[in-house]
Amino acid sequence: MMAANLTPVEEAVAHLLTQAPVITESESLPLTECLGRTLAQDYQVPADVPPADNSAVDGYALRAQDYTEGQSLPVSDRIPAGAAPRPLEPGTAVRIFTGSEIPAGADTVIMQERVEVTDTGIRINTDVKADQNIRRQGQDLAEGTLALAKGTKIRSQEMGLLASMGVANVVVTRKMRVAVFSTGDELVEPGTPLGPGQIYNTNRFTLLGLLAEAGCEVVLCETLKDTRSVTRETLEKAAAQADLIITSGGVSVGEEDHVRAVLEESGELSLWRMAIKPGKPLAFGAINGTPVLGLPGNPAAVLVTFLVVGMPYIRTCQGRLQVHPVGQQVPAGFAVTSPSVRREFVRARTELVDGKTLVTSYSNQSSGMLSSACWAGGLAVVPEHVTVTEGDLLTYYPFTELLT
């Protein structure tokens, strides 16, 4: 039975996604500036890619029917890449290069490694069949078909595909605007000597990095003082500028945890406390209509809850086609002997052990230890109410997939 007042992970994520407004504003950017952005429209293929049959290798183009074993074929022409070819003279071959357009009449290309050059032409040392080593017109993209759908995240391969269609400027969804706040009078910035009771503000920089990788724009980034009035005023100021407010800390049950209290008093709080480990004190609500995601204060819990809960929300707002990570099933290289009422996201990585790929866990899973995440390659999921024996299959999410 689920612990009282703890929302299951799937239920919490589903709730957030119902509250995620999709960004409809777009902008046109040069193709060189589109990496990591989201397509705001479908892209149809304007013309066949490639635009004509071309050679896949350096070699010789000919008609297969002109080949006779042991006999030479005269070479009648040379076609460099970028040149318009003349029609093939029957009974001859033409020198051709990778990417060169196939001349009319030729139906096969023999790679140069299979050809012996003689005084009278070329002698072919392999079987000759029609359609060898030819990339046909429209083989990659056919005119009028859908090349890339709205909601696709642009990676380097999508940039190349758009370029292959002649697209120089791309219509993308505007960046999601996010305000980031850390809470706690004990926080100081790196580069400042620590005083008694002080610690460096880890979460600010973790979140700045995560949001940059997620394709978001940070419009405010401050540390909140531990007072109710300052917390309220700062959140209200951020609500006028941001699509989403993310806080770290201030959502637990302590007397100095003001974020949750402000949401209850001056906004709305629709989710608090989740059945996740690390990261139980997670809150979601709104202030003046702007969504607020209140993450825990511990550094590893901030990372985990952002990836597990925050990223599906952000992807939905961005209009992305793929909202949830898929993961992979990997045998466990560790054991869990005590079941938990919370779903645990273990900082882990895959390793080759005795010829088998296993997912291994960091020895200390404390929510305050960010070094474990630097060691790890992703998160392994230990479901609620189960124990794990070495060899059991677990779902493993690489960090690269969680942030894609």
Short mmCIF file of C-alpha atoms in Angstrom, two decimals:
data_model
loop_
_atom_site.label_atom_id
_atom_site.label_comp_id
_atom_site.label_asym_id
_atom_site.label_seq_id
_atom_site.Cartn_x
_atom_site.Cartn_y
_atom_site.Cartn_z
CA MET A 1 0.00 0.00 0.00
CA MET A 2 1.29 3.46 -0.89
CA ALA A 3 2.44 5.57 2.03
CA ALA A 4 -0.11 8.17 3.09
CA ASN A 5 -0.11 11.43 1.13
CA LEU A 6 2.64 10.34 -1.28
CA THR A 7 1.66 10.66 -4.95
CA PRO A 8 2.91 7.83 -7.19
CA VAL A 9 5.43 8.90 -9.85
CA GLU A 10 3.21 8.12 -12.88
CA GLU A 11 0.28 9.94 -11.30
CA ALA A 12 2.41 12.98 -10.49
CA VAL A 13 3.88 13.19 -13.98
CA ALA A 14 0.48 12.71 -15.60
CA HIS A 15 -0.93 15.52 -13.46
CA LEU A 16 1.87 17.88 -14.47
CA LEU A 17 1.37 17.10 -18.15
CA THR A 18 -2.32 18.02 -17.94
CA GLN A 19 -1.20 21.42 -16.62
CA ALA A 20 1.51 21.98 -19.29
CA PRO A 21 0.60 24.77 -21.75
CA VAL A 22 2.11 24.16 -25.19
CA ILE A 23 4.12 27.11 -26.49
CA THR A 24 2.59 28.28 -29.78
CA GLU A 25 4.89 31.21 -30.59
CA SER A 26 7.62 30.53 -33.14
CA GLU A 27 10.58 32.21 -34.79
CA SER A 28 12.61 31.69 -37.95
CA LEU A 29 16.30 31.06 -37.42
CA PRO A 30 19.26 30.33 -39.69
CA LEU A 31 19.89 26.61 -39.93
CA THR A 32 23.25 27.06 -38.20
CA GLU A 33 21.49 28.29 -35.04
CA CYS A 34 18.83 25.58 -34.73
CA LEU A 35 20.65 22.81 -32.87
CA GLY A 36 18.53 21.62 -29.93
CA ARG A 37 15.45 23.60 -30.94
CA THR A 38 12.00 22.18 -31.72
CA LEU A 39 10.40 22.34 -35.16
CA ALA A 40 7.27 24.51 -35.13
CA GLN A 41 5.93 23.16 -38.43
CA ASP A 42 6.08 20.10 -40.66
CA TYR A 43 8.74 20.05 -43.37
CA GLN A 44 7.73 18.43 -46.65
CA VAL A 45 10.31 17.38 -49.23
CA PRO A 46 10.38 20.08 -51.96
CA ALA A 47 12.36 17.96 -54.45
CA ASP A 48 13.86 14.49 -54.65
CA VAL A 49 16.99 13.86 -52.58
CA PRO A 50 19.26 12.97 -54.27
CA PRO A 51 17.98 14.96 -57.27
CA ALA A 52 19.38 12.45 -59.78
CA ASP A 53 20.89 8.96 -59.84
CA ASN A 54 24.50 9.18 -58.63
CA SER A 55 27.44 6.94 -57.94
CA ALA A 56 27.98 5.50 -54.48
CA VAL A 57 31.67 4.77 -55.16
CA ASP A 58 34.67 5.82 -57.20
CA GLY A 59 34.78 3.55 -60.23
CA TYR A 60 33.37 3.03 -63.70
CA ALA A 61 29.80 3.31 -65.01
CA LEU A 62 28.59 1.07 -67.83
CA ARG A 63 25.74 -1.00 -69.17
CA ALA A 64 25.71 -4.44 -67.55
CA GLN A 65 24.87 -6.02 -70.89
CA ASP A 66 28.13 -4.67 -72.41
CA TYR A 67 30.27 -6.68 -70.00
CA THR A 68 31.94 -9.83 -71.27
CA GLU A 69 34.17 -11.78 -68.93
CA GLY A 70 37.85 -11.42 -69.74
CA GLN A 71 37.35 -8.66 -72.31
CA SER A 72 38.27 -5.00 -71.99
CA LEU A 73 35.86 -2.12 -72.29
CA PRO A 74 37.12 1.18 -73.69
CA VAL A 75 36.73 4.25 -71.46
CA SER A 76 34.89 6.99 -73.35
CA ASP A 77 34.49 9.76 -70.78
CA ARG A 78 35.26 11.05 -67.32
CA ILE A 79 32.56 12.48 -65.03
CA PRO A 80 33.78 14.46 -61.99
CA ALA A 81 31.28 15.25 -59.22
CA GLY A 82 29.28 18.36 -60.07
CA ALA A 83 29.52 17.95 -63.84
CA ALA A 84 26.53 17.27 -66.11
CA PRO A 85 27.26 13.95 -67.85
CA ARG A 86 26.88 13.20 -71.53
CA PRO A 87 24.92 10.03 -72.41
CA LEU A 88 26.96 6.84 -72.25
CA GLU A 89 28.27 5.55 -75.55
CA PRO A 90 27.08 1.92 -75.86
CA GLY A 91 29.86 -0.61 -75.55
CA THR A 92 32.02 1.68 -73.38
CA ALA A 93 32.55 2.60 -69.75
CA VAL A 94 33.03 6.04 -68.16
CA ARG A 95 35.26 6.99 -65.26
CA ILE A 96 33.03 8.19 -62.42
CA PHE A 97 33.43 9.40 -58.84
CA THR A 98 31.41 9.24 -55.64
CA GLY A 99 28.45 11.61 -55.96
CA SER A 100 28.81 12.02 -59.73
CA GLU A 101 25.58 11.87 -61.70
CA ILE A 102 25.01 8.62 -63.58
CA PRO A 103 25.01 9.19 -67.36
CA ALA A 104 21.94 8.24 -69.37
CA GLY A 105 22.28 4.64 -70.59
CA ALA A 106 24.44 3.38 -67.71
CA ASP A 107 22.83 0.98 -65.26
CA THR A 108 25.68 -0.13 -63.01
CA VAL A 109 28.89 1.12 -61.39
CA ILE A 110 31.91 -1.08 -60.69
CA MET A 111 34.15 0.14 -57.89
CA GLN A 112 37.70 0.91 -58.94
CA GLU A 113 39.14 -1.77 -56.65
CA ARG A 114 37.48 -4.39 -58.91
CA VAL A 115 38.89 -2.96 -62.13
CA GLU A 116 42.23 -3.40 -63.89
CA VAL A 117 43.22 -0.50 -66.13
CA THR A 118 44.79 -1.62 -69.43
CA ASP A 119 46.06 0.11 -72.56
CA THR A 120 42.77 -0.66 -74.30
CA GLY A 121 40.39 0.27 -71.44
CA ILE A 122 39.38 -1.59 -68.31
CA ARG A 123 39.11 -5.25 -67.40
CA ILE A 124 36.55 -6.06 -64.69
CA ASN A 125 37.44 -8.65 -62.04
CA THR A 126 34.03 -9.23 -60.45
CA ASP A 127 30.49 -10.19 -61.33
CA VAL A 128 28.54 -7.45 -63.04
CA LYS A 129 24.86 -6.90 -62.31
CA ALA A 130 22.53 -4.01 -63.00
CA ASP A 131 21.92 -1.44 -60.22
CA GLN A 132 25.20 -1.99 -58.39
CA ASN A 133 26.58 1.01 -56.48
CA ILE A 134 23.96 3.46 -57.72
CA ARG A 135 22.08 5.78 -55.38
CA ARG A 136 18.75 6.31 -57.07
CA GLN A 137 16.96 9.64 -57.41
CA GLY A 138 14.72 10.22 -54.38
CA GLN A 139 16.26 7.28 -52.51
CA ASP A 140 16.73 9.37 -49.36
CA LEU A 141 13.72 11.69 -49.68
CA ALA A 142 10.94 11.60 -52.24
CA GLU A 143 9.31 14.85 -53.36
CA GLY A 144 6.09 15.63 -51.50
CA THR A 145 6.66 13.27 -48.57
CA LEU A 146 7.01 14.31 -44.91
CA ALA A 147 10.68 14.71 -44.03
CA LEU A 148 10.41 16.03 -40.46
CA ALA A 149 7.30 16.49 -38.34
CA LYS A 150 6.37 19.41 -36.13
CA GLY A 151 7.63 18.74 -32.62
CA THR A 152 10.89 17.12 -33.73
CA LYS A 153 13.94 18.14 -31.72
CA ILE A 154 16.68 19.25 -34.09
CA ARG A 155 19.89 17.30 -33.69
CA SER A 156 22.92 17.44 -35.98
CA GLN A 157 21.36 14.80 -38.26
CA GLU A 158 18.17 16.83 -38.63
CA MET A 159 20.30 19.87 -39.50
CA GLY A 160 21.94 17.85 -42.24
CA LEU A 161 18.61 16.57 -43.55
CA LEU A 162 17.17 20.08 -43.69
CA ALA A 163 20.28 21.23 -45.52
CA SER A 164 19.87 18.38 -48.03
CA MET A 165 16.45 19.84 -48.89
CA GLY A 166 17.88 23.31 -49.39
CA VAL A 167 16.34 24.77 -46.19
CA ALA A 168 18.37 27.77 -45.02
CA ASN A 169 16.00 29.14 -42.35
CA VAL A 170 13.98 26.99 -40.00
CA VAL A 171 10.75 27.79 -38.13
CA VAL A 172 11.19 26.69 -34.53
CA THR A 173 9.23 27.05 -31.31
CA ARG A 174 10.45 29.95 -29.22
CA LYS A 175 12.50 29.00 -26.21
CA MET A 176 10.64 28.25 -23.01
CA ARG A 177 11.33 31.01 -20.47
CA VAL A 178 12.22 29.68 -17.01
CA ALA A 179 12.92 31.48 -13.73
CA VAL A 180 15.24 29.65 -11.31
CA PHE A 181 15.31 30.29 -7.57
CA SER A 182 17.35 28.70 -4.82
CA THR A 183 16.16 29.08 -1.25
CA GLY A 184 18.20 29.41 1.91
CA ASP A 185 20.10 32.09 3.81
CA GLU A 186 22.98 29.62 4.10
CA LEU A 187 23.72 29.71 0.35
CA VAL A 188 26.69 31.64 -1.03
CA GLU A 189 28.08 31.81 -4.55
CA PRO A 190 31.23 29.95 -5.62
CA GLY A 191 34.29 32.16 -5.34
CA THR A 192 33.15 33.57 -1.98
CA PRO A 193 34.83 32.31 1.23
CA LEU A 194 32.45 30.24 3.34
CA GLY A 195 31.40 31.62 6.70
CA PRO A 196 30.01 29.63 9.65
CA GLY A 197 26.96 27.60 8.62
CA GLN A 198 27.28 28.50 4.94
CA ILE A 199 27.42 26.23 1.88
CA TYR A 200 27.92 26.89 -1.80
CA ASN A 201 24.87 27.18 -4.04
CA THR A 202 25.12 23.89 -5.92
CA ASN A 203 21.58 23.69 -7.24
CA ARG A 204 21.68 26.95 -9.17
CA PHE A 205 24.43 25.67 -11.41
CA THR A 206 22.99 22.20 -11.79
CA LEU A 207 19.70 23.71 -12.92
CA LEU A 208 21.34 26.24 -15.23
CA GLY A 209 23.14 23.39 -16.97
CA LEU A 210 20.05 21.19 -17.16
CA LEU A 211 17.90 23.99 -18.56
CA ALA A 212 20.51 24.87 -21.17
CA GLU A 213 20.60 21.24 -22.30
CA ALA A 214 16.79 21.22 -22.36
CA GLY A 215 16.76 24.19 -24.74
CA CYS A 216 15.26 26.68 -22.28
CA GLU A 217 16.03 30.35 -21.66
CA VAL A 218 16.64 31.39 -18.05
CA VAL A 219 15.05 34.82 -17.50
CA LEU A 220 15.68 35.15 -13.75
CA CYS A 221 18.13 33.39 -11.46
CA GLU A 222 18.25 34.44 -7.81
CA THR A 223 18.62 33.16 -4.29
CA LEU A 224 15.53 33.72 -2.14
CA LYS A 225 15.87 34.96 1.40
CA ASP A 226 14.16 32.83 4.01
CA THR A 227 11.19 35.12 4.57
CA ARG A 228 7.60 34.65 3.51
CA SER A 229 7.20 38.17 2.10
CA VAL A 230 10.37 38.11 -0.03
CA THR A 231 9.48 34.67 -1.35
CA ARG A 232 5.99 35.87 -2.34
CA GLU A 233 7.23 39.09 -3.97
CA THR A 234 9.96 37.31 -5.95
CA LEU A 235 7.65 34.58 -7.19
CA GLU A 236 5.07 37.15 -8.28
CA LYS A 237 7.76 39.12 -10.13
CA ALA A 238 8.92 35.96 -11.89
CA ALA A 239 5.34 35.02 -12.82
CA ALA A 240 5.13 38.08 -15.06
CA GLN A 241 8.24 37.06 -17.04
CA ALA A 242 8.44 33.29 -17.15
CA ASP A 243 6.56 30.31 -18.58
CA LEU A 244 7.73 28.22 -15.64
CA ILE A 245 9.23 28.92 -12.23
CA ILE A 246 11.58 26.32 -10.75
CA THR A 247 12.66 26.50 -7.12
CA SER A 248 15.01 24.28 -5.17
CA GLY A 249 14.35 23.90 -1.47
CA GLY A 250 11.61 25.52 0.56
CA VAL A 251 8.96 22.87 -0.13
CA SER A 252 9.37 20.61 2.90
CA VAL A 253 7.76 20.99 6.32
CA GLY A 254 10.31 23.19 8.13
CA GLU A 255 9.54 26.61 9.55
CA GLU A 256 11.83 28.21 6.94
CA ASP A 257 10.32 26.34 3.96
CA HIS A 258 8.27 29.20 2.51
CA VAL A 259 7.72 28.22 -1.15
CA ARG A 260 5.04 25.67 -0.39
CA ALA A 261 3.37 28.00 2.10
CA VAL A 262 3.28 30.88 -0.42
CA LEU A 263 1.71 28.65 -3.06
CA GLU A 264 -0.96 27.57 -0.59
CA GLU A 265 -1.65 31.12 0.60
CA SER A 266 -1.29 33.23 -2.55
CA GLY A 267 -1.49 30.82 -5.44
CA GLU A 268 -2.41 27.19 -5.76
CA LEU A 269 -0.75 23.95 -4.74
CA SER A 270 -1.98 20.90 -6.65
CA LEU A 271 0.78 18.44 -5.83
CA TRP A 272 3.00 17.98 -2.81
CA ARG A 273 5.11 15.01 -1.75
CA MET A 274 5.82 12.30 -4.25
CA ALA A 275 6.63 8.61 -3.82
CA ILE A 276 10.09 9.01 -5.30
CA LYS A 277 13.56 8.45 -3.89
CA PRO A 278 15.41 10.77 -3.77
CA GLY A 279 13.08 13.77 -3.86
CA LYS A 280 9.97 13.14 -1.79
CA PRO A 281 9.28 16.83 -0.93
CA LEU A 282 8.33 17.93 -4.46
CA ALA A 283 5.62 20.52 -5.07
CA PHE A 284 3.72 21.76 -8.10
CA GLY A 285 1.31 24.67 -8.29
CA ALA A 286 1.00 28.17 -9.70
CA ILE A 287 1.40 31.80 -8.75
CA ASN A 288 -0.64 34.38 -10.69
CA GLY A 289 -1.32 31.70 -13.28
CA THR A 290 2.34 30.79 -13.89
CA PRO A 291 3.28 27.19 -13.08
CA VAL A 292 5.73 26.61 -10.25
CA LEU A 293 7.75 23.42 -9.89
CA GLY A 294 9.21 23.21 -6.41
CA LEU A 295 12.10 20.79 -6.31
CA PRO A 296 13.72 19.45 -3.13
CA GLY A 297 16.81 21.10 -1.70
CA ASN A 298 19.30 18.22 -1.73
CA PRO A 299 21.57 18.34 -4.80
CA ALA A 300 21.09 14.76 -6.06
CA ALA A 301 17.33 15.01 -5.47
CA VAL A 302 17.22 18.19 -7.58
CA LEU A 303 18.90 16.37 -10.47
CA VAL A 304 16.70 13.28 -10.25
CA THR A 305 13.36 15.06 -9.89
CA PHE A 306 14.18 17.51 -12.68
CA LEU A 307 14.97 14.62 -15.03
CA VAL A 308 12.07 12.38 -14.03
CA VAL A 309 9.33 14.98 -13.51
CA GLY A 310 10.54 18.29 -14.93
CA MET A 311 11.76 17.10 -18.32
CA PRO A 312 8.48 15.47 -19.45
CA TYR A 313 6.72 18.72 -18.46
CA ILE A 314 9.20 20.85 -20.41
CA ARG A 315 9.03 18.59 -23.48
CA THR A 316 5.25 18.85 -23.44
CA CYS A 317 5.38 22.65 -23.26
CA GLN A 318 7.85 22.64 -26.15
CA GLY A 319 5.38 20.64 -28.24
CA ARG A 320 7.81 17.75 -28.57
CA LEU A 321 6.73 14.51 -30.22
CA GLN A 322 8.63 12.32 -27.75
CA VAL A 323 7.73 13.28 -24.18
CA HIS A 324 8.79 10.23 -22.16
CA PRO A 325 12.18 8.47 -22.22
CA VAL A 326 12.08 4.85 -23.33
CA GLY A 327 14.93 3.33 -21.32
CA GLN A 328 16.48 -0.10 -21.71
CA GLN A 329 16.29 -3.36 -19.81
CA VAL A 330 19.63 -4.27 -18.23
CA PRO A 331 20.48 -7.00 -15.68
CA ALA A 332 21.25 -5.61 -12.23
CA GLY A 333 24.81 -5.79 -10.96
CA PHE A 334 23.66 -4.95 -7.45
CA ALA A 335 21.11 -6.11 -4.90
CA VAL A 336 18.39 -4.32 -2.94
CA THR A 337 17.33 -6.26 0.14
CA SER A 338 14.87 -3.82 1.73
CA PRO A 339 11.79 -2.83 -0.32
CA SER A 340 10.65 0.80 -0.22
CA VAL A 341 7.25 2.43 -0.53
CA ARG A 342 8.91 4.91 -2.89
CA ARG A 343 10.21 4.29 -6.40
CA GLU A 344 13.97 4.69 -6.28
CA PHE A 345 16.01 6.18 -9.10
CA VAL A 346 19.48 4.83 -8.45
CA ARG A 347 22.51 6.68 -9.76
CA ALA A 348 24.07 3.96 -11.85
CA ARG A 349 26.03 3.11 -14.97
CA THR A 350 26.44 0.16 -17.31
CA GLU A 351 29.62 -1.89 -17.08
CA LEU A 352 30.98 -4.99 -18.79
CA VAL A 353 31.42 -7.67 -16.13
CA ASP A 354 32.69 -11.11 -17.19
CA GLY A 355 31.51 -10.48 -20.72
CA LYS A 356 28.01 -9.37 -19.67
CA THR A 357 26.59 -5.84 -19.58
CA LEU A 358 25.26 -5.05 -16.11
CA VAL A 359 23.92 -1.91 -14.50
CA THR A 360 25.92 -1.12 -11.38
CA SER A 361 25.04 1.37 -8.66
CA TYR A 362 27.09 3.93 -6.78
CA SER A 363 27.85 2.75 -3.27
CA ASN A 364 26.31 5.77 -1.53
CA GLN A 365 22.87 6.91 -2.75
CA SER A 366 22.47 9.81 -0.30
CA SER A 367 20.34 12.60 -1.75
CA GLY A 368 23.03 15.09 -0.79
CA MET A 369 25.81 13.44 -2.80
CA LEU A 370 26.16 14.93 -6.28
CA SER A 371 29.48 13.12 -6.83
CA SER A 372 27.43 9.95 -7.34
CA ALA A 373 25.76 11.54 -10.38
CA CYS A 374 29.16 12.48 -11.84
CA TRP A 375 30.24 8.85 -11.53
CA ALA A 376 26.97 7.60 -13.00
CA GLY A 377 25.87 7.36 -16.62
CA GLY A 378 22.17 7.39 -15.84
CA LEU A 379 19.42 6.23 -13.49
CA ALA A 380 18.31 2.67 -12.76
CA VAL A 381 14.75 2.22 -11.53
CA VAL A 382 13.96 0.10 -8.49
CA PRO A 383 10.13 -0.15 -8.33
CA GLU A 384 8.13 0.27 -5.17
CA HIS A 385 7.72 -2.70 -2.81
CA VAL A 386 10.33 -4.92 -4.49
CA THR A 387 13.72 -6.34 -3.68
CA VAL A 388 16.38 -6.78 -6.32
CA THR A 389 18.66 -9.76 -6.80
CA GLU A 390 21.73 -9.52 -9.00
CA GLY A 391 20.71 -10.49 -12.52
CA ASP A 392 17.15 -9.13 -12.25
CA LEU A 393 16.20 -6.92 -15.19
CA LEU A 394 15.90 -3.22 -14.32
CA THR A 395 14.91 -0.25 -16.45
CA TYR A 396 17.93 1.95 -17.03
CA TYR A 397 17.75 5.51 -18.40
CA PRO A 398 21.02 7.01 -19.66
CA PHE A 399 21.37 10.70 -18.80
CA THR A 400 21.64 11.44 -22.52
CA GLU A 401 18.14 10.04 -23.07
CA LEU A 402 16.66 11.73 -20.02
CA LEU A 403 17.83 15.09 -21.39
CA THR A 404 17.13 14.51 -25.09
#
